[in-house]
PQR file of N, CA, C, O and H, with PARSE charges and radii, in Angstrom:
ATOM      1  N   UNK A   1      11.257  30.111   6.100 -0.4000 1.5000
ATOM      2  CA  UNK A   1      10.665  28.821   5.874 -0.0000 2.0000
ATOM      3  C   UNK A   1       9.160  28.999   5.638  0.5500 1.7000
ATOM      4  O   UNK A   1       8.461  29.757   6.311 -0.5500 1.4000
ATOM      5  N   UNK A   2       8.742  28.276   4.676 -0.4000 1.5000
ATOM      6  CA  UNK A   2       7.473  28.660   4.321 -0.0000 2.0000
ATOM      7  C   UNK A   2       6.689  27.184   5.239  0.5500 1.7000
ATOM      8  O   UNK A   2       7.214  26.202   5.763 -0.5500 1.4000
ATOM      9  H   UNK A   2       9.310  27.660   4.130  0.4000 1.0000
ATOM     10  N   UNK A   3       5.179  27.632   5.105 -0.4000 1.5000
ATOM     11  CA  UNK A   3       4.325  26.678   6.075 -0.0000 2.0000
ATOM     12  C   UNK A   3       3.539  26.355   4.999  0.5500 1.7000
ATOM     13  O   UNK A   3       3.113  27.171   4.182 -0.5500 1.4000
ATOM     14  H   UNK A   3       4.753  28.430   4.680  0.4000 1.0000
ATOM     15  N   UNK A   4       3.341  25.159   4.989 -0.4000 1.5000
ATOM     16  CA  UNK A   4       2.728  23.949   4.012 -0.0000 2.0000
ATOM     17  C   UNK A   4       1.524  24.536   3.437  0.5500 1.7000
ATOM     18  O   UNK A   4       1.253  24.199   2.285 -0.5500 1.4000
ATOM     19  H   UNK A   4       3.687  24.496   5.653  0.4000 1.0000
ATOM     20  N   UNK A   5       0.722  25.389   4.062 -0.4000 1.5000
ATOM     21  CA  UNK A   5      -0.242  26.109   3.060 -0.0000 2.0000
ATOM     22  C   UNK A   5       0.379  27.142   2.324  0.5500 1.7000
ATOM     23  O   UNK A   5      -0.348  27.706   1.505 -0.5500 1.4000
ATOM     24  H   UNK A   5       0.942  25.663   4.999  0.4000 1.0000
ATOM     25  N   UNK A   6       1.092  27.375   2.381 -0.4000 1.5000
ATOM     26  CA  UNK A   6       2.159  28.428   1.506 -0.0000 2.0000
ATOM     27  C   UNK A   6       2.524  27.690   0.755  0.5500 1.7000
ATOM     28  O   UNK A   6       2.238  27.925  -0.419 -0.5500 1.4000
ATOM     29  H   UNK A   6       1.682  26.917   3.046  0.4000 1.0000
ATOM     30  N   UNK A   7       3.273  26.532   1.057 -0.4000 1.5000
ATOM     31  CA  UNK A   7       3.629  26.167  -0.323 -0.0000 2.0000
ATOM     32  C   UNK A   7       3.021  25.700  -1.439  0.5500 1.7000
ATOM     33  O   UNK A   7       3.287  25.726  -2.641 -0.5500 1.4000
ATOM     34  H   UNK A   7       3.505  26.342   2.011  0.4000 1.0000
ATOM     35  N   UNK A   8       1.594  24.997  -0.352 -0.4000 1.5000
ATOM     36  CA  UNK A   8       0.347  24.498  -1.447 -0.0000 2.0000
ATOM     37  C   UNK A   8      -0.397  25.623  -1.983  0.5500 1.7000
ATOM     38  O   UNK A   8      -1.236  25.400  -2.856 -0.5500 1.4000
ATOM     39  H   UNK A   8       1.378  24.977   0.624  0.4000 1.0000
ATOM     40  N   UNK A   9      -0.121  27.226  -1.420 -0.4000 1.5000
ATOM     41  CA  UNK A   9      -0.576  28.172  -2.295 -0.0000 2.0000
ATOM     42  C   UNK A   9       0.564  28.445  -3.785  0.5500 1.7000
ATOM     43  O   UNK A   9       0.174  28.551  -4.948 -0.5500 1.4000
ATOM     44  H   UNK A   9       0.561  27.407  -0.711  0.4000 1.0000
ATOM     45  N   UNK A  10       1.947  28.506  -3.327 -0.4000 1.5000
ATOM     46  CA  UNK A  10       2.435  28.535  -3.952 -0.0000 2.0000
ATOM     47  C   UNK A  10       2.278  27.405  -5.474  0.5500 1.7000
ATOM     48  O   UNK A  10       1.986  27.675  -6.639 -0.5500 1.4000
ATOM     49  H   UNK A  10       2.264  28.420  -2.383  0.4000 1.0000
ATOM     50  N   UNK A  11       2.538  26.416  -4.960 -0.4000 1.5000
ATOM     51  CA  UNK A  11       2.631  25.358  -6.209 -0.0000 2.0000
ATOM     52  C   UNK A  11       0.976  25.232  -6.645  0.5500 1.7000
ATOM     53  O   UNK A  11       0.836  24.309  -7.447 -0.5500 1.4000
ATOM     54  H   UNK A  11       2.775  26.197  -4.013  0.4000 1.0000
ATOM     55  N   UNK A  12      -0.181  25.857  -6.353 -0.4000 1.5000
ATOM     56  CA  UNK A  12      -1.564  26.235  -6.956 -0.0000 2.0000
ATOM     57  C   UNK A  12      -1.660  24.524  -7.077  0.5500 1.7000
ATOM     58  O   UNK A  12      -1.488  23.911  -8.130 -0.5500 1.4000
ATOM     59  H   UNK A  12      -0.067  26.607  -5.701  0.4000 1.0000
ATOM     60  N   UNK A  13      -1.850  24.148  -6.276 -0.4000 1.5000
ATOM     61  CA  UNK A  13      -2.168  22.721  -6.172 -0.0000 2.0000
ATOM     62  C   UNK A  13      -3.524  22.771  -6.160  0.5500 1.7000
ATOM     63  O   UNK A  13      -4.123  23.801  -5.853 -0.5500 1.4000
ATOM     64  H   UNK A  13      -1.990  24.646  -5.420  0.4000 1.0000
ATOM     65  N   UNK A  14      -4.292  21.342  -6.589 -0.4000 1.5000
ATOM     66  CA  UNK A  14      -5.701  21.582  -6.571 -0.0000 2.0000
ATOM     67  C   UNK A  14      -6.382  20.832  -4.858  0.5500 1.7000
ATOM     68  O   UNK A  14      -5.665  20.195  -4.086 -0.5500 1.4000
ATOM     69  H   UNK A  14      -3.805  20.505  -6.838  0.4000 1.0000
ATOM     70  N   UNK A  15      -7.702  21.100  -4.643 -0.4000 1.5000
ATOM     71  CA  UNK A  15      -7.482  20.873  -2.820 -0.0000 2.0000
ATOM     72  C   UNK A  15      -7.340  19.430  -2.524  0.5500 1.7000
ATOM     73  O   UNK A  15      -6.820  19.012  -1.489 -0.5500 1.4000
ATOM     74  H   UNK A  15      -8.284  21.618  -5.270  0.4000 1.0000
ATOM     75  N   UNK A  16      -8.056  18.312  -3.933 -0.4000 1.5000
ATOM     76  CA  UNK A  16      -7.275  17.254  -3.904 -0.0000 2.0000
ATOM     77  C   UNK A  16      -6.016  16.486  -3.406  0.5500 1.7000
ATOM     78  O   UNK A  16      -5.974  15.651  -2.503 -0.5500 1.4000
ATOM     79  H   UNK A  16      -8.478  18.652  -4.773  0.4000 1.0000
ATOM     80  N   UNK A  17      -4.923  16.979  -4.244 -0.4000 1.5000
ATOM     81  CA  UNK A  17      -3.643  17.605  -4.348 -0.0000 2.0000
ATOM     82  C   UNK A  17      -3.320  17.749  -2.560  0.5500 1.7000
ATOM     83  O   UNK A  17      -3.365  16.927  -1.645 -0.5500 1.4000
ATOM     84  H   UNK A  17      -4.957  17.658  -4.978  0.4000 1.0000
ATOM     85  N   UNK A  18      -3.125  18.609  -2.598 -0.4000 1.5000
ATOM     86  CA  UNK A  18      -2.885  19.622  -0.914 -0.0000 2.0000
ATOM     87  C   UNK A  18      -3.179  18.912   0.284  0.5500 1.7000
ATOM     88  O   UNK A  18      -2.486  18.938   1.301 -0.5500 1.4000
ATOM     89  H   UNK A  18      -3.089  19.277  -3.341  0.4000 1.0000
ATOM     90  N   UNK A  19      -4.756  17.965   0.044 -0.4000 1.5000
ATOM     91  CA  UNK A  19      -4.836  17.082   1.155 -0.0000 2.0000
ATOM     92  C   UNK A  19      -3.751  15.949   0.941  0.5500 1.7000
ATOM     93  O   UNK A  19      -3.020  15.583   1.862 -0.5500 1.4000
ATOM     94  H   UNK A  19      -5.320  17.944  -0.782  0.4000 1.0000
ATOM     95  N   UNK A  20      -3.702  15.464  -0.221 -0.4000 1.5000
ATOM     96  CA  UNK A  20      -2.606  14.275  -0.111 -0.0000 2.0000
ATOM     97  C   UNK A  20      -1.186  14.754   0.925  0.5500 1.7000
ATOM     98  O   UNK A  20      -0.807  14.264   1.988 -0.5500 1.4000
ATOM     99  H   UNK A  20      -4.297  15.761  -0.969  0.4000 1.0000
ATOM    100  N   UNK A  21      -0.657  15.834   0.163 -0.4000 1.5000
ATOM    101  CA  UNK A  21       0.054  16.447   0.615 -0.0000 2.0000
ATOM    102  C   UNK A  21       0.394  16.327   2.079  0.5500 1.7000
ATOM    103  O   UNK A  21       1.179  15.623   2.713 -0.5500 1.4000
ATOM    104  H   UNK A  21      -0.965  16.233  -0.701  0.4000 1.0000
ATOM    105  N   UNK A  22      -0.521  17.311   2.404 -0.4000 1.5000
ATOM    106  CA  UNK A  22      -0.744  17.486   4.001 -0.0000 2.0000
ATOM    107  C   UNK A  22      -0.886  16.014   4.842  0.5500 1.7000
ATOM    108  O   UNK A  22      -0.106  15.832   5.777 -0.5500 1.4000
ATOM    109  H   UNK A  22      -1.159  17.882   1.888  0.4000 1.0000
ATOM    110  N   UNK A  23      -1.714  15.142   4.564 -0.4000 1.5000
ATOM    111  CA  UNK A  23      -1.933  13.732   5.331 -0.0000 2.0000
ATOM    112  C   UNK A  23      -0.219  12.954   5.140  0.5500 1.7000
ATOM    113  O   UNK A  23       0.248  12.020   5.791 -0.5500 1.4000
ATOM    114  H   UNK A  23      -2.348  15.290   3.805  0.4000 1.0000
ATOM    115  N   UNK A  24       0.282  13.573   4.261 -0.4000 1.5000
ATOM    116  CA  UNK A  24       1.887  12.744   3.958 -0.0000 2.0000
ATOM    117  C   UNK A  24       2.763  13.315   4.600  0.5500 1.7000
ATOM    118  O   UNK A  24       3.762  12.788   5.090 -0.5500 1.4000
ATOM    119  H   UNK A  24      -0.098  14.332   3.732  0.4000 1.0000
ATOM    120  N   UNK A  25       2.481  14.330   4.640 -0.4000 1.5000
ATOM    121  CA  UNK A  25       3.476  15.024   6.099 -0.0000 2.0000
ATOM    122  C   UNK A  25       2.929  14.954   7.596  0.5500 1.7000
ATOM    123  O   UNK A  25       3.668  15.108   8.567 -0.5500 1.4000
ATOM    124  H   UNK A  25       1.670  14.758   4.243  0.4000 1.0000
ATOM    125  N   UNK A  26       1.353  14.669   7.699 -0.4000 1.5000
ATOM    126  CA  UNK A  26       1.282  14.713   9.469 -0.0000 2.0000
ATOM    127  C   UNK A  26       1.816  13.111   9.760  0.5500 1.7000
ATOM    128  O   UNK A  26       2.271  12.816  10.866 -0.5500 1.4000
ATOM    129  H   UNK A  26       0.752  14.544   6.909  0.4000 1.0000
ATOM    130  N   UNK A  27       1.721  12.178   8.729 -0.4000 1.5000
ATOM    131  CA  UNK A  27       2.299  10.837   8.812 -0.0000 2.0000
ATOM    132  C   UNK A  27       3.267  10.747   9.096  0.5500 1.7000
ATOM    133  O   UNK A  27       3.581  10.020  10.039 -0.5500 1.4000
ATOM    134  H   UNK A  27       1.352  12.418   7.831  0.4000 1.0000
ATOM    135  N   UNK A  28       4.372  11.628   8.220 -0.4000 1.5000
ATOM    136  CA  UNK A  28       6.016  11.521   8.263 -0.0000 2.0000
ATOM    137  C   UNK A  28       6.528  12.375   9.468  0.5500 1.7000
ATOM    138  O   UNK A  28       7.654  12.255   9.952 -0.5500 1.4000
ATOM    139  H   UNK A  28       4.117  12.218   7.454  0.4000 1.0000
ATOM    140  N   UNK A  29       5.373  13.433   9.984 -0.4000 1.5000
ATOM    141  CA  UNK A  29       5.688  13.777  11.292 -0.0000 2.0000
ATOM    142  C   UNK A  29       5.636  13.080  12.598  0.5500 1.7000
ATOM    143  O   UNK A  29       6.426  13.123  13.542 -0.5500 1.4000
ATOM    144  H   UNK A  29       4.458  13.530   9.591  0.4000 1.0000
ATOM    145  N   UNK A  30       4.286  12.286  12.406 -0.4000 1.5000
ATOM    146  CA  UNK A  30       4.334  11.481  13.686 -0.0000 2.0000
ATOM    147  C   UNK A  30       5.361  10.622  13.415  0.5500 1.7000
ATOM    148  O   UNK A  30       6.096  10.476  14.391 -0.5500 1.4000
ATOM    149  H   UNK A  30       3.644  12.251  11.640  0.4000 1.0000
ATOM    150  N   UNK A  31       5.777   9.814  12.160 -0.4000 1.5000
ATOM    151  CA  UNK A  31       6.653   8.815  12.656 -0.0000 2.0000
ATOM    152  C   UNK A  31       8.175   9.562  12.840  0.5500 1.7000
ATOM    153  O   UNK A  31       9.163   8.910  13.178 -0.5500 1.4000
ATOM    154  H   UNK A  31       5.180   9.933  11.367  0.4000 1.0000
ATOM    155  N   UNK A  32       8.214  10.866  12.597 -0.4000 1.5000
ATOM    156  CA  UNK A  32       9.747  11.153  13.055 -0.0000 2.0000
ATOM    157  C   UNK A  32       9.543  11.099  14.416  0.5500 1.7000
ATOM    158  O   UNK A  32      10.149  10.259  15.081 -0.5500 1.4000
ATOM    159  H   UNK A  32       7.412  11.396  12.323  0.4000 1.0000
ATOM    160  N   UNK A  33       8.610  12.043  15.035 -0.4000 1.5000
ATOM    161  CA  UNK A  33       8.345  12.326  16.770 -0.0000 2.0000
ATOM    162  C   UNK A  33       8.545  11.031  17.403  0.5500 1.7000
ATOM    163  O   UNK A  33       9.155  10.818  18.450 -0.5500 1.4000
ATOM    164  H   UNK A  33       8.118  12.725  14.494  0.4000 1.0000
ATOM    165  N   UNK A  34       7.856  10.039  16.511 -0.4000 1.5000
ATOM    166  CA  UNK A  34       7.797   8.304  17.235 -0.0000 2.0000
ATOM    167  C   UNK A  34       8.828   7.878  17.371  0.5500 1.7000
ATOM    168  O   UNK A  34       8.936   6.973  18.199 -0.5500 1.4000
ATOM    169  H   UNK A  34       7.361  10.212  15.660  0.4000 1.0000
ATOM    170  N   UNK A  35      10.140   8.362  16.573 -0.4000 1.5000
ATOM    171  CA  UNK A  35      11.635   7.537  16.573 -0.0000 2.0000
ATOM    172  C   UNK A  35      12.361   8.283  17.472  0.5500 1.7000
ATOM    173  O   UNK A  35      13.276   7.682  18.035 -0.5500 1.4000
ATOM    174  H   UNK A  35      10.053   9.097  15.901  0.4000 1.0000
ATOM    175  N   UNK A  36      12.073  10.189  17.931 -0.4000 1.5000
ATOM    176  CA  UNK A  36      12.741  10.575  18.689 -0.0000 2.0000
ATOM    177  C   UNK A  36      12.523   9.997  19.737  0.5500 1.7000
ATOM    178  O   UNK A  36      13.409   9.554  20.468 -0.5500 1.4000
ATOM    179  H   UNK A  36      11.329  10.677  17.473  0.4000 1.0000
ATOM    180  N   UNK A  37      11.000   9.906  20.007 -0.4000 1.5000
ATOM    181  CA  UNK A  37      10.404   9.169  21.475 -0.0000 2.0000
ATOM    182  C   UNK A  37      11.482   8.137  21.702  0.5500 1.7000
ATOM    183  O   UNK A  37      12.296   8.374  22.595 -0.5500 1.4000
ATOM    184  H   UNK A  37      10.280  10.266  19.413  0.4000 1.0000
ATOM    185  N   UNK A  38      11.611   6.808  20.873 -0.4000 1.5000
ATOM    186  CA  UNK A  38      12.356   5.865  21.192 -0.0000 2.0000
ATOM    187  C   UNK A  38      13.864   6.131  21.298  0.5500 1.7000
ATOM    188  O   UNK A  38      14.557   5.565  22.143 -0.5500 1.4000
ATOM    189  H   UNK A  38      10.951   6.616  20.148  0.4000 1.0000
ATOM    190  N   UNK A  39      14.178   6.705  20.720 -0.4000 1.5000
ATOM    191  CA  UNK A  39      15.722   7.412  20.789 -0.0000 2.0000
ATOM    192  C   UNK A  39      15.929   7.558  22.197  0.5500 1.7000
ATOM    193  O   UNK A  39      16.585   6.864  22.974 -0.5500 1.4000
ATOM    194  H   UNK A  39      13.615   7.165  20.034  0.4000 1.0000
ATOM    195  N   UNK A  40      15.145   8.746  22.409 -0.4000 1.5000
ATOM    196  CA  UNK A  40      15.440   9.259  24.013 -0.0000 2.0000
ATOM    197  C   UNK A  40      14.808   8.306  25.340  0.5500 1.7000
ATOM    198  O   UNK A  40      15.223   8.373  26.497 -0.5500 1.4000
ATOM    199  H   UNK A  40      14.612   9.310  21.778  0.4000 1.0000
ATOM    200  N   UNK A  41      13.595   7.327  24.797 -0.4000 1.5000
ATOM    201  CA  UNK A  41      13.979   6.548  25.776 -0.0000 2.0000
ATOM    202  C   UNK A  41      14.875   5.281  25.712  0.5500 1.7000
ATOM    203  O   UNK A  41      14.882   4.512  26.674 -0.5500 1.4000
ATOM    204  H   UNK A  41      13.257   7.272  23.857  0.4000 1.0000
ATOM    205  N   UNK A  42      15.543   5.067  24.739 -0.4000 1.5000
ATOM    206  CA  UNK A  42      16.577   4.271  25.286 -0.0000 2.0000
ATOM    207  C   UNK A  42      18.103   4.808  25.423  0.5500 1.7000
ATOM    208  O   UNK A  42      19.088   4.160  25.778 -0.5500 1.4000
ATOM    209  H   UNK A  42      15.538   5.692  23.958  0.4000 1.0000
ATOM    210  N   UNK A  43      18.007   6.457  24.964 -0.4000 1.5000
ATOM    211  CA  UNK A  43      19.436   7.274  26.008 -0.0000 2.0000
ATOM    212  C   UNK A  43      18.369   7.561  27.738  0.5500 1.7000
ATOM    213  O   UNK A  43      18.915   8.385  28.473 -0.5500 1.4000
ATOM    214  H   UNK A  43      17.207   6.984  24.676  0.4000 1.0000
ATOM    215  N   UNK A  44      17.794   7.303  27.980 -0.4000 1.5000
ATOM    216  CA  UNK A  44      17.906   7.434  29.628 -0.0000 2.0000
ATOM    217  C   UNK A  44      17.594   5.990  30.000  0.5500 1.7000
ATOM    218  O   UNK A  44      18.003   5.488  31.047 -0.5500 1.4000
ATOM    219  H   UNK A  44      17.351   6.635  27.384  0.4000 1.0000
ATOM    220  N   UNK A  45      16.697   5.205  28.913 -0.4000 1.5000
ATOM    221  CA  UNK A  45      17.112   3.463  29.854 -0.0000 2.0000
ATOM    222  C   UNK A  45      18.823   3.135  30.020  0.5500 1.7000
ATOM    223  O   UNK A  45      19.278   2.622  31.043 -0.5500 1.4000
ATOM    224  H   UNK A  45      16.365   5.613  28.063  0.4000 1.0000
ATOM    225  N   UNK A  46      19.852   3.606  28.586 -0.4000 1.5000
ATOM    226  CA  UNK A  46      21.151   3.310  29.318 -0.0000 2.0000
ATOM    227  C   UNK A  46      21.584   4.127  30.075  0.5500 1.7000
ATOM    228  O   UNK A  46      22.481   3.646  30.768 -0.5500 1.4000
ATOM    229  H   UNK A  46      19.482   4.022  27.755  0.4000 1.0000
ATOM    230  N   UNK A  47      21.238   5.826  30.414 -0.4000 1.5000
ATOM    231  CA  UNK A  47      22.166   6.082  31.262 -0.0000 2.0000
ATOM    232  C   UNK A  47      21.470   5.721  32.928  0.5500 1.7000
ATOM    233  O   UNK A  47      22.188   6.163  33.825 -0.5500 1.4000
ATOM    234  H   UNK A  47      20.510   6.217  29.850  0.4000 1.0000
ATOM    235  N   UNK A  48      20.375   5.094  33.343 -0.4000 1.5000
ATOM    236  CA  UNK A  48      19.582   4.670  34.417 -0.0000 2.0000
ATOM    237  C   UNK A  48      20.655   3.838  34.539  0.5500 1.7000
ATOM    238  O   UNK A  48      21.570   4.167  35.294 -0.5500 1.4000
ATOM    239  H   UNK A  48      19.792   4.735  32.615  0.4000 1.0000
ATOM    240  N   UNK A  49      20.713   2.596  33.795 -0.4000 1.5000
ATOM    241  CA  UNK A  49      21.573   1.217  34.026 -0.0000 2.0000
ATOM    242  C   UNK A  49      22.852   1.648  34.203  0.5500 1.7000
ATOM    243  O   UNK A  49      23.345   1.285  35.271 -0.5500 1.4000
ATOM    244  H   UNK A  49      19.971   2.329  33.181  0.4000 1.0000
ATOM    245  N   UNK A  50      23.932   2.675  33.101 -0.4000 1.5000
ATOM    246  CA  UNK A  50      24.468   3.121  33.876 -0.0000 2.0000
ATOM    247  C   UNK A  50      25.104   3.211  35.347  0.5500 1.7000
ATOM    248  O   UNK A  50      25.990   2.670  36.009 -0.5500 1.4000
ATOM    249  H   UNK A  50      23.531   2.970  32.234  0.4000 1.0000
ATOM    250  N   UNK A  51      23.733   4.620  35.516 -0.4000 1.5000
ATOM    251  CA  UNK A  51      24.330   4.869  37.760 -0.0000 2.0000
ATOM    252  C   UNK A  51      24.057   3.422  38.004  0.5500 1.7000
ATOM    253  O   UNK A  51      24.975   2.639  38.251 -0.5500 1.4000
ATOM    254  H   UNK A  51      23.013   5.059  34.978  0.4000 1.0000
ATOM    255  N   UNK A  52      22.976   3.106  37.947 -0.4000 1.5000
ATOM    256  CA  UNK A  52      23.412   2.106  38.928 -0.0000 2.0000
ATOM    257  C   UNK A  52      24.076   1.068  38.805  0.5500 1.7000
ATOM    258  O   UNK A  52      24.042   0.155  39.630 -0.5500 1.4000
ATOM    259  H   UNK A  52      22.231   3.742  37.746  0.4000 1.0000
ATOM    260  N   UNK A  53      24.837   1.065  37.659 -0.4000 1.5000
ATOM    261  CA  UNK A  53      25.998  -0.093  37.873 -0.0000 2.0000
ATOM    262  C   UNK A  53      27.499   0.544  38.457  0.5500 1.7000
ATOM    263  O   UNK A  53      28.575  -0.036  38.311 -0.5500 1.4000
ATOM    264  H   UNK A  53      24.865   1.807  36.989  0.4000 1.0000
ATOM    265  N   UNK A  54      27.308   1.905  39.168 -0.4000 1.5000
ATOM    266  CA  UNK A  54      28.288   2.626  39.562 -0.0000 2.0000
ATOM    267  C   UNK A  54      27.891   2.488  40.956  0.5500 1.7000
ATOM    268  O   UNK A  54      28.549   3.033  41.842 -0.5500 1.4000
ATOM    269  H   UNK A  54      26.434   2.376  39.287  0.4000 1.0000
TER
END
């Protein structure tokens, strides 16, 4: 797997270019991390409610 300056070496992007690039992926990274966040807290808000409805 190549790392994003690799590929922006590869595709000889201009540094223009490369920043777009780069700012469009730390974006699309935080908002994936942001949906796991919510994912996993609402698998332990149901399994909390869960026990204690046991």
């Amino acid at each position: 797997m190549q790392t994003l300056d690799q590929l922006i070496a590869n595709l000889k992007l201009k540094p223009e270019q490369s920043e777009v690039i780069k700012k469009y992926f730390e974006e699309l990274t935080v908002e994936l991390l942001e949906s796991l966040k919510q994912d996993n807290l609402q698998n332990f808000e149901e399994t909390i409610s869960s026990i204690k409805l046991n």
